[in-house]
Coordinates of C-alpha atoms in Angstrom, one line a residue:
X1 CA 8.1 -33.7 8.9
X2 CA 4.7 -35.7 8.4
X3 CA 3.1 -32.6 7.9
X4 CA 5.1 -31.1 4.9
X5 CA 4.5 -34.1 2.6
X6 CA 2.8 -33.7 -0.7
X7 CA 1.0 -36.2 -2.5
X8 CA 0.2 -36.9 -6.2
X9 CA -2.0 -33.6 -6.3
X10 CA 0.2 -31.3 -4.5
X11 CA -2.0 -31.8 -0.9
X12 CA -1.0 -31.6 2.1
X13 CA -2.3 -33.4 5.6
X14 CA -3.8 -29.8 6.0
X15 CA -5.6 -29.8 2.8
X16 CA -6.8 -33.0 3.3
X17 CA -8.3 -32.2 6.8
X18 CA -9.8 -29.1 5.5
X19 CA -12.3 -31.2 2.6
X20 CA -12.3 -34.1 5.4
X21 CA -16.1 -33.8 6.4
X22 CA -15.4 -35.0 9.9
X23 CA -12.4 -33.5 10.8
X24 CA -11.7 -31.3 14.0
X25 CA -10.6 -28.3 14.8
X26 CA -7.8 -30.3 17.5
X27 CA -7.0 -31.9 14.4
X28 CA -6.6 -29.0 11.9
X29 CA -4.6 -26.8 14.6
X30 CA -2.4 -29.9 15.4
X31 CA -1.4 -30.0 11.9
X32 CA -0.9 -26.1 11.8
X33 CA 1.2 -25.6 14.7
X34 CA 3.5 -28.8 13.7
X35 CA 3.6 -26.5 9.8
X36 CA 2.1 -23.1 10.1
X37 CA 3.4 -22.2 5.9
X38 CA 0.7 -25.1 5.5
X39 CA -1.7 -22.5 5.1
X40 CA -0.7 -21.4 1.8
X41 CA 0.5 -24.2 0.5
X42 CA -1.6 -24.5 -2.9
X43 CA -2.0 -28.1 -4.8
X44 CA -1.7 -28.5 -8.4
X45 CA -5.4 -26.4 -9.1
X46 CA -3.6 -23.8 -6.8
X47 CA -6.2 -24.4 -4.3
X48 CA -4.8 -23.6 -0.6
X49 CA -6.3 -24.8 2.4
X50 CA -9.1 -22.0 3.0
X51 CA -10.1 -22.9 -0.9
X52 CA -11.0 -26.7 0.3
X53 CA -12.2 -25.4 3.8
X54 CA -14.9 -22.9 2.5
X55 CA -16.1 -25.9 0.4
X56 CA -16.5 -28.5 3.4
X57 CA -20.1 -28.4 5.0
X58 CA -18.9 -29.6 7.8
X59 CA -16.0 -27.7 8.8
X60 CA -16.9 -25.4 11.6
X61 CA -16.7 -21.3 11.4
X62 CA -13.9 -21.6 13.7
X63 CA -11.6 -23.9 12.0
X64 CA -12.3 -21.3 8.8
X65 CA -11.0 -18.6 11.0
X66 CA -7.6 -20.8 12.1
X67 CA -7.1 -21.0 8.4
X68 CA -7.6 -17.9 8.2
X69 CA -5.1 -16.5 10.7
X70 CA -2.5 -18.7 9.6
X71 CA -2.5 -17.3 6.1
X72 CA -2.5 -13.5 7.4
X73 CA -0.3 -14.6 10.5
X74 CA 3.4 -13.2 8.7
X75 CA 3.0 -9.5 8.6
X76 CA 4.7 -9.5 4.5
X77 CA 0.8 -11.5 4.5
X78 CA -1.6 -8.1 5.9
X79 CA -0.7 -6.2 2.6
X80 CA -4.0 -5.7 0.4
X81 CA -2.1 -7.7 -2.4
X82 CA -1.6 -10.4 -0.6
X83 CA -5.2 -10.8 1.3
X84 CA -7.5 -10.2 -1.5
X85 CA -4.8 -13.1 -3.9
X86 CA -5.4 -15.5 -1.0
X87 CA -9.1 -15.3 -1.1
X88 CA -9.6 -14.3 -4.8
X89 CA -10.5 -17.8 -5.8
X90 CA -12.9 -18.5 -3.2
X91 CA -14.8 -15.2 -4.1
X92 CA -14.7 -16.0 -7.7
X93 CA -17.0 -19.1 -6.7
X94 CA -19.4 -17.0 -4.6
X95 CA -20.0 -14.3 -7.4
X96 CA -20.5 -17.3 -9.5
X97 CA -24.6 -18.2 -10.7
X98 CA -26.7 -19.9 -8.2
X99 CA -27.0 -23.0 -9.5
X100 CA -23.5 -23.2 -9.4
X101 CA -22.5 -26.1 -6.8
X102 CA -19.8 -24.2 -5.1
X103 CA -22.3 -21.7 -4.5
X104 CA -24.7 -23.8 -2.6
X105 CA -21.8 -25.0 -0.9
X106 CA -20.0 -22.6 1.0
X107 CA -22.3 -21.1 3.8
X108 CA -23.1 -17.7 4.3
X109 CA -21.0 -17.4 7.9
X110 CA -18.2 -18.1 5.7
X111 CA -18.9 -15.6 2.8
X112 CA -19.8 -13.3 5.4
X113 CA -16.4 -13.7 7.2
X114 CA -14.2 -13.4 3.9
X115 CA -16.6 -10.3 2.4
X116 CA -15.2 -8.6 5.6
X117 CA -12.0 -10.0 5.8
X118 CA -11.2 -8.6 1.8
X119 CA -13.6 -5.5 2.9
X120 CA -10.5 -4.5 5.1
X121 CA -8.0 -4.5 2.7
X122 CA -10.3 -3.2 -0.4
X123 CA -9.9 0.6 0.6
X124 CA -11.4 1.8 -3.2
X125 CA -14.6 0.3 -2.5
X126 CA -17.7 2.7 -1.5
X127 CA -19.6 -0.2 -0.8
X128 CA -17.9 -2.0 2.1
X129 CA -19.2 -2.6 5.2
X130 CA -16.7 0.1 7.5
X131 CA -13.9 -1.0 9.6
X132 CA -16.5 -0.7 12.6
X133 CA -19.3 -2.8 10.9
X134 CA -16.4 -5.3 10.2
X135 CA -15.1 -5.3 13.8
X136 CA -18.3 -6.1 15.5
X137 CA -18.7 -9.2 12.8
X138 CA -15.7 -10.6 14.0
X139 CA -16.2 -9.6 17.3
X140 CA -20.0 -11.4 17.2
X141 CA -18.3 -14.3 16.0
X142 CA -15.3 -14.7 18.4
X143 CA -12.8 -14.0 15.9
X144 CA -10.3 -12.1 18.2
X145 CA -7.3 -12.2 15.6
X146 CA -9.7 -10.4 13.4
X147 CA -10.8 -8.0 15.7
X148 CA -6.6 -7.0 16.1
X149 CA -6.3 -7.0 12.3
X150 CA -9.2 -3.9 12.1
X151 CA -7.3 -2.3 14.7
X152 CA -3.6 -2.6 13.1
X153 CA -5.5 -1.6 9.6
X154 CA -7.2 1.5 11.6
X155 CA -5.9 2.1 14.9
X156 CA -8.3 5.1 15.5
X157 CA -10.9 2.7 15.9
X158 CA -9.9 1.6 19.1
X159 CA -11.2 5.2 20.6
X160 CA -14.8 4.0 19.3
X161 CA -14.4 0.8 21.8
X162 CA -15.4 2.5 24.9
X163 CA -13.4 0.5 27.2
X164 CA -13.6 0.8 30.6
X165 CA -10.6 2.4 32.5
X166 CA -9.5 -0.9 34.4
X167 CA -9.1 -2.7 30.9
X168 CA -7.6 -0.1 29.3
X169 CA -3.6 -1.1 30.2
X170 CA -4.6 -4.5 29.7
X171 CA -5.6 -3.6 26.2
X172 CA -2.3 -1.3 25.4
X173 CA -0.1 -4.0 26.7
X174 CA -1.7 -6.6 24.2
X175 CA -2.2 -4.0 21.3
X176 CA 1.9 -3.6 21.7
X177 CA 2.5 -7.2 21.3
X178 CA -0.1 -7.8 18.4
X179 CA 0.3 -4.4 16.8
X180 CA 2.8 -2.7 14.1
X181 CA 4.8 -0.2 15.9
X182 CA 3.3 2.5 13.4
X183 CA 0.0 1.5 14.1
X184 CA 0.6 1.0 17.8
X185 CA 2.1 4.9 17.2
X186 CA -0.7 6.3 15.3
X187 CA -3.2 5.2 17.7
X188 CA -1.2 6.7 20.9
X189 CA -0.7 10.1 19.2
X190 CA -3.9 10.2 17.4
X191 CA -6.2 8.8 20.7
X192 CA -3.6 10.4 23.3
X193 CA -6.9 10.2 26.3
X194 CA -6.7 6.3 25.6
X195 CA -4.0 7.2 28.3
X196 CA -6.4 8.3 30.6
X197 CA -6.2 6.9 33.9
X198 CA -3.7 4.2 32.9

């Protein structure tokens, strides 16, 4: 109940642990799993959470990411409509000037992580990095939900992976649980030797 209140400014306990400098991830994913919707919760600027995050020095490059999966958790949330609006603001401030504040602010592991994270929903784009380039970012930076949102976005990626036999049904039976059914389809039908030996 705590966690849905609002105050003057439209925040949230969320928002104010994502611009607290000494917050915790504990913290942040306490106040997440008590109101997961906190995530998109915007205040009266229509900042959400990831707005104040990317802006807090402090905050780790993990406790961006939990932001981050909570606002693409709900699959009505994975369209490319719906990523790029949630992150639009924040990359409005990094195409801003340099001597722009929010600029110096926000760190390049987070630009990094939302330039691939809107890379995999911009499909009209020549110059984004490709869905395996952005897989092996978020795989380099332990960003497993991310990993899964490449492969539900491409499923014939998963082929590229080169995973050992013994894994393989591990895989599958986690792909089924994290996966659309279409995806999980087009990636059984289109990879059928990811079968192999399972």
């Amino acid at each position: 109940e705590a966690a849905r209140e609002k105050d003057r400014y439209g925040w949230t306990p969320l928002h104010n642990i994502c611009i607290n400098e000494s917050a915790s991830l504990e913290t942040l994913s306490v106040v997440l799993n008590a109101w997961p919707e906190a995530a998109r919760e915007k205040d009266e600027d229509s900042w959400n959470p990831l707005h104040l995050i990317c802006t807090n020095e402090s905050a780790s490059l993990k406790m961006v990411q939990t932001i981050a999966d909570a606002l693409v958790e709900g699959k009505g949330n994975r369209t490319s409509h719906s990523v790029i609006s949630l992150i639009s603001a924040v990359e409005y401030y990094l195409e801003k000037d340099a001597d722009d504040v929010y600029d110096e602010v926000i760190r390049d592991d987070i630009k990094k992580l939302l330039h691939h994270l809107s890379s995999l929903y911009k499909e009209d784009n020549q110059s984004n990095p490709s869905p395996r380039e952005i897989m092996t970012h978020f795989i380099n930076t332990s960003w497993w939900n991310g990993v899964w949102l490449v492969i539900n976005r491409h499923p014939s990626i998963a082929k590229t992976m080169k995973m050992q036999t013994i894994v393989m049904a591990d895989f599958l039976s986690i792909a089924g649980k994290r996966l659309s059914l279409s995806s999980m389809t087009n990636m059984i039908k289109n990879e059928p030797d990811l079968l192999e030996g399972v």
